């Protein structure tokens, strides 16, 4: 299949009537699959009402069919069409964080969406993305758009159109290239079907931000205990993994350097994921810093590109510093721990 690429400047006025947006929206309407930028990562969009379209998303990504997709909307009217009821706390959160990186799980309205989108569940995950291209594409299509991250399942999510091309060229109808995404990690997923909402996946909106609006929320126990069954089906799968084995190092820089030296003396090409603050302190084959400890948003924004760079460099093994688990750092560490398959080495020198 030929994959069309449309270059679109997200800052131009009236995007909805832009020929590239109209063409890509028409493809969505014809049940084809199109990748587009959101403020978190690139999404792989399909008509959420159509089994035919949604099946193509699962096929292109190689995504397990029991892992439901997030439905993206551009207006509250679209939300009312697809959910049975909107809890009070959900209204408050939407007023504060939509459009934005917060996905809300609510009871779905029967008959409105493909059953494949929700993997047969009676709930649906919905969000309104805060990106002019995503919003105008959804509006132009007039459809709710199911969109998981536009990567091959298991690989790091795409934060640029190039990442999407690397994974999916020839497998999807098109890619709207709107430049690099901003947040860099996926949305926070919050289950609003219960009295005390539960965070199923940490993401772009932090725990503290949510509690400031609706009071107490819980976190799915599976986020801290690797053997517990997660409530979001997708959280049980290996994810975000680079090709080379990745180890998280809990300890000082001297200890991490010692691990690097040992592997280099075995003849391996060793990579290090560092903060910009420590970047020049390591001696390794490749040292990449996604961002700064002083602003963890920069680490989130650069994380997936860093993991993908190691794939291109053919590193044999990667050691990563830990980042503080506060604010967006919770999402960063959640992704890193998964990318490392929970492999952690602890020590100090
Ligand atoms: P992705 O599409 O890759 O950003 O992942 C979406 C995440 O939301 C996955 O972990 C899904 O399992 C989860 N999810 C989507 N819909 C639901 C739902 N109805 N109930 C619980 N988790 C969901
Ligand atoms: Mg994903």
mmCIF file of C-alpha atoms and ligand atoms in Angstrom:
data_model
loop_
_atom_site.group_PDB
_atom_site.id
_atom_site.type_symbol
_atom_site.label_atom_id
_atom_site.label_comp_id
_atom_site.label_asym_id
_atom_site.label_seq_id
_atom_site.Cartn_x
_atom_site.Cartn_y
_atom_site.Cartn_z
ATOM 1 C CA UNK A 1 0.000 0.000 0.000
ATOM 2 C CA UNK A 2 1.249 3.490 -0.791
ATOM 3 C CA UNK A 3 1.487 5.642 2.341
ATOM 4 C CA UNK A 4 0.801 9.297 1.554
ATOM 5 C CA UNK A 5 2.596 11.912 3.647
ATOM 6 C CA UNK A 6 1.037 15.357 4.024
ATOM 7 C CA UNK A 7 3.176 18.141 5.488
ATOM 8 C CA UNK A 8 0.960 20.450 7.498
ATOM 9 C CA UNK A 9 1.925 23.547 9.491
ATOM 10 C CA UNK A 10 -0.056 23.316 12.721
ATOM 11 C CA UNK A 11 0.015 27.093 13.176
ATOM 12 C CA UNK A 12 -1.917 28.121 10.070
ATOM 13 C CA UNK A 13 -5.461 29.457 10.410
ATOM 14 C CA UNK A 14 -8.481 27.521 9.289
ATOM 15 C CA UNK A 15 -6.790 24.119 9.203
ATOM 16 C CA UNK A 16 -10.119 22.385 8.816
ATOM 17 C CA UNK A 17 -10.480 23.651 5.263
ATOM 18 C CA UNK A 18 -6.870 22.851 4.333
ATOM 19 C CA UNK A 19 -6.694 20.491 1.318
ATOM 20 C CA UNK A 20 -4.335 18.081 3.121
ATOM 21 C CA UNK A 21 -6.673 17.879 6.117
ATOM 22 C CA UNK A 22 -9.719 17.410 3.883
ATOM 23 C CA UNK A 23 -7.979 14.640 1.936
ATOM 24 C CA UNK A 24 -6.885 12.799 5.075
ATOM 25 C CA UNK A 25 -10.331 13.236 6.675
ATOM 26 C CA UNK A 26 -11.912 11.753 3.520
ATOM 27 C CA UNK A 27 -9.656 8.720 3.851
ATOM 28 C CA UNK A 28 -10.798 8.310 7.471
ATOM 29 C CA UNK A 29 -14.393 8.519 6.225
ATOM 30 C CA UNK A 30 -13.601 5.778 3.715
ATOM 31 C CA UNK A 31 -12.481 3.551 6.613
ATOM 32 C CA UNK A 32 -8.775 3.912 5.870
ATOM 33 C CA UNK A 33 -6.158 4.385 8.562
ATOM 34 C CA UNK A 34 -4.277 7.693 8.905
ATOM 35 C CA UNK A 35 -1.591 8.736 11.419
ATOM 36 C CA UNK A 36 -1.673 12.260 12.827
ATOM 37 C CA UNK A 37 0.041 14.287 15.553
ATOM 38 C CA UNK A 38 -1.515 14.917 18.949
ATOM 39 C CA UNK A 39 0.054 16.850 21.808
ATOM 40 C CA UNK A 40 1.191 13.575 23.438
ATOM 41 C CA UNK A 41 2.432 11.227 20.672
ATOM 42 C CA UNK A 42 1.366 10.460 17.064
ATOM 43 C CA UNK A 43 -1.927 8.585 16.890
ATOM 44 C CA UNK A 44 -3.062 6.008 14.334
ATOM 45 C CA UNK A 45 -6.594 7.112 13.517
ATOM 46 C CA UNK A 46 -9.603 5.171 12.270
ATOM 47 C CA UNK A 47 -13.378 5.619 12.165
ATOM 48 C CA UNK A 48 -14.412 4.369 15.620
ATOM 49 C CA UNK A 49 -17.850 3.380 14.323
ATOM 50 C CA UNK A 50 -16.516 0.939 11.746
ATOM 51 C CA UNK A 51 -15.317 -2.616 12.459
ATOM 52 C CA UNK A 52 -13.558 -2.630 9.098
ATOM 53 C CA UNK A 53 -11.566 0.533 9.886
ATOM 54 C CA UNK A 54 -10.703 -0.418 13.451
ATOM 55 C CA UNK A 55 -9.515 -3.891 12.424
ATOM 56 C CA UNK A 56 -6.973 -2.189 10.157
ATOM 57 C CA UNK A 57 -5.482 -0.354 13.160
ATOM 58 C CA UNK A 58 -4.965 -3.589 15.088
ATOM 59 C CA UNK A 59 -3.469 -5.237 11.985
ATOM 60 C CA UNK A 60 -1.086 -2.381 11.123
ATOM 61 C CA UNK A 61 0.235 -2.179 14.696
ATOM 62 C CA UNK A 62 0.165 -5.895 15.446
ATOM 63 C CA UNK A 63 -1.822 -4.938 18.564
ATOM 64 C CA UNK A 64 -3.425 -7.706 20.654
ATOM 65 C CA UNK A 65 -7.204 -7.607 20.118
ATOM 66 C CA UNK A 66 -7.974 -7.545 23.864
ATOM 67 C CA UNK A 67 -6.355 -4.112 24.195
ATOM 68 C CA UNK A 68 -9.044 -1.429 23.664
ATOM 69 C CA UNK A 69 -8.369 1.875 21.875
ATOM 70 C CA UNK A 70 -8.891 5.443 23.041
ATOM 71 C CA UNK A 71 -11.625 7.282 21.116
ATOM 72 C CA UNK A 72 -10.666 10.859 20.201
ATOM 73 C CA UNK A 73 -13.325 13.541 19.904
ATOM 74 C CA UNK A 74 -13.382 17.254 19.102
ATOM 75 C CA UNK A 75 -16.564 18.369 20.905
ATOM 76 C CA UNK A 76 -18.723 17.578 23.937
ATOM 77 C CA UNK A 77 -21.583 16.753 21.519
ATOM 78 C CA UNK A 78 -19.511 13.868 20.173
ATOM 79 C CA UNK A 79 -18.973 12.657 23.736
ATOM 80 C CA UNK A 80 -22.687 12.679 24.529
ATOM 81 C CA UNK A 81 -23.282 10.534 21.440
ATOM 82 C CA UNK A 82 -21.015 7.725 22.611
ATOM 83 C CA UNK A 83 -21.271 7.536 26.412
ATOM 84 C CA UNK A 84 -24.248 6.468 28.507
ATOM 85 C CA UNK A 85 -23.695 8.927 31.355
ATOM 86 C CA UNK A 86 -21.133 11.551 32.278
ATOM 87 C CA UNK A 87 -20.317 11.488 36.015
ATOM 88 C CA UNK A 88 -20.050 14.857 37.837
ATOM 89 C CA UNK A 89 -16.333 14.402 38.453
ATOM 90 C CA UNK A 90 -15.798 13.779 34.742
ATOM 91 C CA UNK A 91 -17.491 17.099 33.896
ATOM 92 C CA UNK A 92 -15.162 18.902 36.299
ATOM 93 C CA UNK A 93 -12.090 17.217 34.847
ATOM 94 C CA UNK A 94 -13.155 17.973 31.279
ATOM 95 C CA UNK A 95 -13.671 21.629 32.171
ATOM 96 C CA UNK A 96 -10.139 21.782 33.551
ATOM 97 C CA UNK A 97 -8.084 19.496 31.291
ATOM 98 C CA UNK A 98 -9.833 19.160 27.915
ATOM 99 C CA UNK A 99 -8.562 19.513 25.338
ATOM 100 C CA UNK A 100 -5.518 17.829 26.864
ATOM 101 C CA UNK A 101 -3.661 14.634 27.815
ATOM 102 C CA UNK A 102 -6.340 13.122 30.063
ATOM 103 C CA UNK A 103 -8.344 10.069 28.956
ATOM 104 C CA UNK A 104 -11.572 9.345 30.841
ATOM 105 C CA UNK A 105 -13.203 5.926 31.019
ATOM 106 C CA UNK A 106 -16.998 6.008 31.114
ATOM 107 C CA UNK A 107 -19.903 3.651 30.405
ATOM 108 C CA UNK A 108 -20.377 3.367 26.664
ATOM 109 C CA UNK A 109 -23.691 3.879 24.895
ATOM 110 C CA UNK A 110 -24.609 0.648 23.117
ATOM 111 C CA UNK A 111 -24.677 0.616 19.319
ATOM 112 C CA UNK A 112 -22.641 3.790 18.749
ATOM 113 C CA UNK A 113 -19.128 2.409 18.336
ATOM 114 C CA UNK A 114 -17.484 -0.658 16.870
ATOM 115 C CA UNK A 115 -17.253 -3.356 19.569
ATOM 116 C CA UNK A 116 -13.678 -3.938 18.471
ATOM 117 C CA UNK A 117 -12.647 -0.444 19.673
ATOM 118 C CA UNK A 118 -13.592 -1.303 23.241
ATOM 119 C CA UNK A 119 -12.417 -4.930 23.026
ATOM 120 C CA UNK A 120 -15.926 -5.992 24.009
ATOM 121 C CA UNK A 121 -15.952 -3.973 27.288
ATOM 122 C CA UNK A 122 -19.059 -1.998 28.311
ATOM 123 C CA UNK A 123 -16.853 1.047 28.938
ATOM 124 C CA UNK A 124 -15.039 3.357 26.553
ATOM 125 C CA UNK A 125 -11.883 5.464 26.950
ATOM 126 C CA UNK A 126 -12.344 8.981 25.518
ATOM 127 C CA UNK A 127 -10.205 12.071 25.179
ATOM 128 C CA UNK A 128 -10.120 15.421 23.407
ATOM 129 C CA UNK A 129 -6.568 16.024 22.156
ATOM 130 C CA UNK A 130 -5.009 19.474 22.478
ATOM 131 C CA UNK A 131 -3.504 19.736 19.010
ATOM 132 C CA UNK A 132 -4.852 21.871 16.163
ATOM 133 C CA UNK A 133 -4.203 19.180 13.530
ATOM 134 C CA UNK A 134 -5.839 16.404 15.544
ATOM 135 C CA UNK A 135 -8.873 18.563 16.351
ATOM 136 C CA UNK A 136 -9.354 19.822 12.798
ATOM 137 C CA UNK A 137 -8.967 16.334 11.341
ATOM 138 C CA UNK A 138 -11.584 14.924 13.731
ATOM 139 C CA UNK A 139 -13.929 17.829 12.947
ATOM 140 C CA UNK A 140 -13.422 17.521 9.202
ATOM 141 C CA UNK A 141 -14.156 13.779 9.341
ATOM 142 C CA UNK A 142 -17.270 14.318 11.492
ATOM 143 C CA UNK A 143 -16.444 11.032 13.244
ATOM 144 C CA UNK A 144 -15.206 9.814 16.604
ATOM 145 C CA UNK A 145 -11.665 8.644 15.832
ATOM 146 C CA UNK A 146 -10.123 5.612 17.530
ATOM 147 C CA UNK A 147 -6.405 6.263 17.819
ATOM 148 C CA UNK A 148 -3.733 4.323 19.678
ATOM 149 C CA UNK A 149 -0.112 5.389 19.356
ATOM 150 C CA UNK A 150 1.097 5.059 15.745
ATOM 151 C CA UNK A 151 3.905 2.585 16.369
ATOM 152 C CA UNK A 152 4.364 -1.147 15.980
ATOM 153 C CA UNK A 153 3.017 -2.721 19.181
ATOM 154 C CA UNK A 154 5.746 -3.109 21.789
ATOM 155 C CA UNK A 155 8.052 -0.435 20.356
ATOM 156 C CA UNK A 156 8.525 3.088 21.766
ATOM 157 C CA UNK A 157 5.658 5.399 20.821
ATOM 158 C CA UNK A 158 6.252 7.863 17.950
ATOM 159 C CA UNK A 159 6.890 11.510 18.691
ATOM 160 C CA UNK A 160 7.656 12.479 15.071
ATOM 161 C CA UNK A 161 6.304 11.573 11.624
ATOM 162 C CA UNK A 162 9.681 9.941 10.896
ATOM 163 C CA UNK A 163 9.096 7.497 13.797
ATOM 164 C CA UNK A 164 5.702 6.619 12.302
ATOM 165 C CA UNK A 165 7.241 6.076 8.869
ATOM 166 C CA UNK A 166 9.966 3.856 10.320
ATOM 167 C CA UNK A 167 7.314 1.551 11.780
ATOM 168 C CA UNK A 168 4.307 1.733 9.470
ATOM 169 C CA UNK A 169 5.208 2.894 5.958
ATOM 170 C CA UNK A 170 3.425 0.690 3.410
ATOM 171 C CA UNK A 171 0.979 -0.516 6.070
ATOM 172 C CA UNK A 172 -1.272 2.558 6.417
ATOM 173 C CA UNK A 173 -2.981 4.970 4.001
ATOM 174 C CA UNK A 174 -1.306 8.157 5.197
ATOM 175 C CA UNK A 175 0.600 10.250 7.712
ATOM 176 C CA UNK A 176 -0.122 13.879 8.515
ATOM 177 C CA UNK A 177 3.309 15.278 9.351
ATOM 178 C CA UNK A 178 2.823 18.169 11.759
ATOM 179 C CA UNK A 179 6.285 18.148 13.333
ATOM 180 C CA UNK A 180 7.343 16.756 16.687
ATOM 181 C CA UNK A 181 4.807 16.300 19.462
ATOM 182 C CA UNK A 182 5.041 18.295 22.706
ATOM 183 C CA UNK A 183 4.265 16.246 25.822
ATOM 184 C CA UNK A 184 6.054 13.135 24.586
ATOM 185 C CA UNK A 185 4.362 10.548 26.822
ATOM 186 C CA UNK A 186 0.803 9.323 26.387
ATOM 187 C CA UNK A 187 -2.301 10.603 28.153
ATOM 188 C CA UNK A 188 -3.206 9.771 31.727
ATOM 189 C CA UNK A 189 -5.965 7.121 31.747
ATOM 190 C CA UNK A 190 -8.534 7.618 34.541
ATOM 191 C CA UNK A 191 -11.394 5.243 35.289
ATOM 192 C CA UNK A 192 -14.420 7.448 36.070
ATOM 193 C CA UNK A 193 -16.953 4.616 36.364
ATOM 194 C CA UNK A 194 -16.312 4.309 40.118
ATOM 195 C CA UNK A 195 -16.973 6.771 42.976
ATOM 196 C CA UNK A 196 -13.291 7.277 43.668
ATOM 197 C CA UNK A 197 -11.703 7.451 40.197
ATOM 198 C CA UNK A 198 -8.638 5.287 39.564
ATOM 199 C CA UNK A 199 -5.534 6.149 37.530
ATOM 200 C CA UNK A 200 -4.892 3.158 35.276
ATOM 201 C CA UNK A 201 -1.964 4.740 33.443
ATOM 202 C CA UNK A 202 0.085 7.778 34.545
ATOM 203 C CA UNK A 203 0.571 10.346 31.793
ATOM 204 C CA UNK A 204 0.536 13.961 30.701
ATOM 205 C CA UNK A 205 -1.815 15.172 33.454
ATOM 206 C CA UNK A 206 -0.392 14.419 36.892
ATOM 207 C CA UNK A 207 -1.945 12.767 39.936
ATOM 208 C CA UNK A 208 -1.617 16.050 41.866
ATOM 209 C CA UNK A 209 -3.360 18.043 39.129
ATOM 210 C CA UNK A 210 -6.310 15.624 39.125
ATOM 211 C CA UNK A 211 -6.641 15.572 42.920
ATOM 212 C CA UNK A 212 -6.635 19.373 42.988
ATOM 213 C CA UNK A 213 -9.850 19.300 40.893
ATOM 214 C CA UNK A 214 -11.846 16.299 42.185
ATOM 215 C CA UNK A 215 -10.261 15.334 45.512
ATOM 216 C CA UNK A 216 -9.009 11.841 46.287
ATOM 217 C CA UNK A 217 -8.149 9.497 43.437
ATOM 218 C CA UNK A 218 -6.624 6.042 43.620
ATOM 219 C CA UNK A 219 -3.898 4.468 41.541
ATOM 220 C CA UNK A 220 -4.315 0.997 40.080
ATOM 221 C CA UNK A 221 -2.318 -1.304 42.383
ATOM 222 C CA UNK A 222 -0.769 -2.900 39.295
ATOM 223 C CA UNK A 223 1.192 0.319 38.707
ATOM 224 C CA UNK A 224 3.366 -0.500 41.715
ATOM 225 C CA UNK A 225 3.166 -4.297 41.897
ATOM 226 C CA UNK A 226 4.385 -5.940 38.770
ATOM 227 C CA UNK A 227 2.555 -9.204 39.403
ATOM 228 C CA UNK A 228 -0.914 -7.666 39.923
ATOM 229 C CA UNK A 229 -3.346 -7.734 36.972
ATOM 230 C CA UNK A 230 -3.771 -4.197 35.604
ATOM 231 C CA UNK A 231 -7.271 -2.768 35.058
ATOM 232 C CA UNK A 232 -6.237 -1.289 31.693
ATOM 233 C CA UNK A 233 -5.771 -4.340 29.493
ATOM 234 C CA UNK A 234 -2.885 -2.694 27.617
ATOM 235 C CA UNK A 235 -0.784 -2.205 30.725
ATOM 236 C CA UNK A 236 0.016 -5.907 30.958
ATOM 237 C CA UNK A 237 1.981 -5.954 27.727
ATOM 238 C CA UNK A 238 5.680 -5.271 27.205
ATOM 239 C CA UNK A 239 5.903 -1.821 25.771
ATOM 240 C CA UNK A 240 8.252 0.908 24.638
ATOM 241 C CA UNK A 241 11.177 -1.514 24.487
ATOM 242 C CA UNK A 242 14.331 -0.682 22.530
ATOM 243 C CA UNK A 243 16.045 -3.571 20.702
ATOM 244 C CA UNK A 244 18.944 -3.752 23.159
ATOM 245 C CA UNK A 245 18.354 -4.900 26.745
ATOM 246 C CA UNK A 246 17.789 -1.893 28.989
ATOM 247 C CA UNK A 247 18.655 -1.756 32.699
ATOM 248 C CA UNK A 248 17.621 0.981 35.116
ATOM 249 C CA UNK A 249 20.403 1.876 37.514
ATOM 250 C CA UNK A 250 19.477 2.927 41.016
ATOM 251 C CA UNK A 251 22.687 4.433 42.329
ATOM 252 C CA UNK A 252 25.243 7.136 41.726
ATOM 253 C CA UNK A 253 27.016 8.011 38.465
ATOM 254 C CA UNK A 254 30.225 6.226 39.499
ATOM 255 C CA UNK A 255 28.279 2.988 39.933
ATOM 256 C CA UNK A 256 26.605 3.361 36.525
ATOM 257 C CA UNK A 257 30.010 4.087 34.950
ATOM 258 C CA UNK A 258 31.423 0.906 36.532
ATOM 259 C CA UNK A 259 28.628 -1.137 34.896
ATOM 260 C CA UNK A 260 29.429 0.518 31.556
ATOM 261 C CA UNK A 261 33.148 -0.228 31.909
ATOM 262 C CA UNK A 262 32.501 -3.901 32.655
ATOM 263 C CA UNK A 263 30.370 -4.355 29.541
ATOM 264 C CA UNK A 264 32.766 -2.383 27.348
ATOM 265 C CA UNK A 265 35.640 -4.569 28.445
ATOM 266 C CA UNK A 266 33.531 -7.536 27.281
ATOM 267 C CA UNK A 267 33.527 -5.872 23.844
ATOM 268 C CA UNK A 268 29.909 -4.666 23.924
ATOM 269 C CA UNK A 269 28.688 -1.340 22.550
ATOM 270 C CA UNK A 270 27.171 0.345 25.573
ATOM 271 C CA UNK A 271 24.594 3.140 25.658
ATOM 272 C CA UNK A 272 23.671 5.413 28.563
ATOM 273 C CA UNK A 273 20.442 7.332 29.114
ATOM 274 C CA UNK A 274 21.421 10.325 31.207
ATOM 275 C CA UNK A 275 19.987 13.616 32.359
ATOM 276 C CA UNK A 276 21.517 16.623 30.568
ATOM 277 C CA UNK A 277 23.100 17.539 33.920
ATOM 278 C CA UNK A 278 25.211 14.349 33.979
ATOM 279 C CA UNK A 279 25.604 13.820 30.233
ATOM 280 C CA UNK A 280 29.287 14.771 30.078
ATOM 281 C CA UNK A 281 30.276 12.739 33.102
ATOM 282 C CA UNK A 282 29.898 9.344 31.413
ATOM 283 C CA UNK A 283 32.293 7.618 29.119
ATOM 284 C CA UNK A 284 30.378 5.142 26.962
ATOM 285 C CA UNK A 285 29.870 4.355 23.276
ATOM 286 C CA UNK A 286 26.710 6.450 23.205
ATOM 287 C CA UNK A 287 25.386 8.827 25.827
ATOM 288 C CA UNK A 288 21.979 10.333 25.080
ATOM 289 C CA UNK A 289 20.146 12.781 27.328
ATOM 290 C CA UNK A 290 16.402 13.065 26.722
ATOM 291 C CA UNK A 291 16.142 16.112 29.012
ATOM 292 C CA UNK A 292 16.937 17.871 32.248
ATOM 293 C CA UNK A 293 16.341 16.979 35.899
ATOM 294 C CA UNK A 294 15.426 20.617 36.427
ATOM 295 C CA UNK A 295 12.421 20.217 34.101
ATOM 296 C CA UNK A 296 11.088 16.673 33.802
ATOM 297 C CA UNK A 297 8.767 17.770 30.967
ATOM 298 C CA UNK A 298 11.864 17.857 28.755
ATOM 299 C CA UNK A 299 12.689 14.262 29.728
ATOM 300 C CA UNK A 300 9.136 13.169 28.828
ATOM 301 C CA UNK A 301 9.352 14.994 25.506
ATOM 302 C CA UNK A 302 12.660 13.351 24.537
ATOM 303 C CA UNK A 303 12.263 9.872 26.012
ATOM 304 C CA UNK A 304 10.870 7.865 23.081
ATOM 305 C CA UNK A 305 13.194 9.489 20.568
ATOM 306 C CA UNK A 306 16.112 8.546 22.829
ATOM 307 C CA UNK A 307 14.995 4.914 22.960
ATOM 308 C CA UNK A 308 14.580 4.867 19.169
ATOM 309 C CA UNK A 309 18.037 6.397 18.632
ATOM 310 C CA UNK A 310 19.619 3.448 20.416
ATOM 311 C CA UNK A 311 17.877 1.118 17.953
ATOM 312 C CA UNK A 312 19.413 3.026 15.043
ATOM 313 C CA UNK A 313 22.865 2.953 16.687
ATOM 314 C CA UNK A 314 22.766 -0.802 17.287
ATOM 315 C CA UNK A 315 23.729 -0.528 20.941
ATOM 316 C CA UNK A 316 24.219 -3.952 22.573
ATOM 317 C CA UNK A 317 23.122 -2.915 26.045
ATOM 318 C CA UNK A 318 21.728 0.278 27.612
ATOM 319 C CA UNK A 319 21.956 1.580 31.167
ATOM 320 C CA UNK A 320 19.615 4.361 32.269
ATOM 321 C CA UNK A 321 19.686 6.775 35.147
ATOM 322 C CA UNK A 322 16.504 6.976 37.237
ATOM 323 C CA UNK A 323 14.422 10.148 37.156
ATOM 324 C CA UNK A 324 12.511 11.571 40.149
ATOM 325 C CA UNK A 325 8.982 10.175 40.443
ATOM 326 C CA UNK A 326 7.200 13.467 40.886
ATOM 327 C CA UNK A 327 4.795 15.258 38.559
ATOM 328 C CA UNK A 328 5.304 14.078 34.965
ATOM 329 C CA UNK A 329 8.278 12.045 36.282
ATOM 330 C CA UNK A 330 5.761 9.386 37.392
ATOM 331 C CA UNK A 331 4.818 8.794 33.742
ATOM 332 C CA UNK A 332 8.463 8.916 32.634
ATOM 333 C CA UNK A 333 9.470 6.247 35.151
ATOM 334 C CA UNK A 334 6.387 4.121 34.339
ATOM 335 C CA UNK A 335 7.490 4.012 30.669
ATOM 336 C CA UNK A 336 11.156 3.442 31.503
ATOM 337 C CA UNK A 337 10.374 0.588 33.892
ATOM 338 C CA UNK A 338 8.249 -1.057 31.179
ATOM 339 C CA UNK A 339 10.854 -0.430 28.493
ATOM 340 C CA UNK A 340 13.363 -2.160 30.778
ATOM 341 C CA UNK A 341 11.004 -5.063 31.451
ATOM 342 C CA UNK A 342 11.433 -4.183 35.182
ATOM 343 C CA UNK A 343 15.200 -4.909 35.097
ATOM 344 C CA UNK A 344 16.840 -2.739 37.768
ATOM 345 C CA UNK A 345 20.374 -2.797 39.190
ATOM 346 C CA UNK A 346 21.012 -1.178 42.547
ATOM 347 C CA UNK A 347 24.325 -0.055 44.052
ATOM 348 C CA UNK A 348 26.575 2.852 44.959
ATOM 349 C CA UNK A 349 30.290 3.583 44.800
HETATM 350 P P1 LIG B 1 -2.894 3.437 23.714
HETATM 351 O O1 LIG B 1 -4.039 3.350 22.798
HETATM 352 O O2 LIG B 1 -1.724 2.629 23.268
HETATM 353 O O3 LIG B 1 -2.550 4.832 24.128
HETATM 354 O O4 LIG B 1 -3.378 2.729 25.054
HETATM 355 C C1 LIG B 1 -4.618 3.013 25.642
HETATM 356 C C2 LIG B 1 -4.627 2.439 27.037
HETATM 357 O O5 LIG B 1 -5.933 2.625 27.597
HETATM 358 C C3 LIG B 1 -4.351 0.954 27.047
HETATM 359 O O6 LIG B 1 -3.579 0.609 28.177
HETATM 360 C C4 LIG B 1 -5.749 0.363 27.122
HETATM 361 O O7 LIG B 1 -5.768 -0.934 27.644
HETATM 362 C C5 LIG B 1 -6.465 1.377 28.006
HETATM 363 N N1 LIG B 1 -7.930 1.365 27.790
HETATM 364 C C6 LIG B 1 -8.581 1.732 26.673
HETATM 365 N N2 LIG B 1 -9.929 1.561 26.822
HETATM 366 C C7 LIG B 1 -10.102 1.081 28.076
HETATM 367 C C8 LIG B 1 -11.259 0.702 28.839
HETATM 368 N N3 LIG B 1 -12.472 0.799 28.329
HETATM 369 N N4 LIG B 1 -11.060 0.238 30.096
HETATM 370 C C9 LIG B 1 -9.804 0.163 30.624
HETATM 371 N N5 LIG B 1 -8.675 0.501 29.953
HETATM 372 C C10 LIG B 1 -8.823 0.958 28.697
HETATM 373 MG MG1 LIG B 2 0.517 2.737 22.649
#
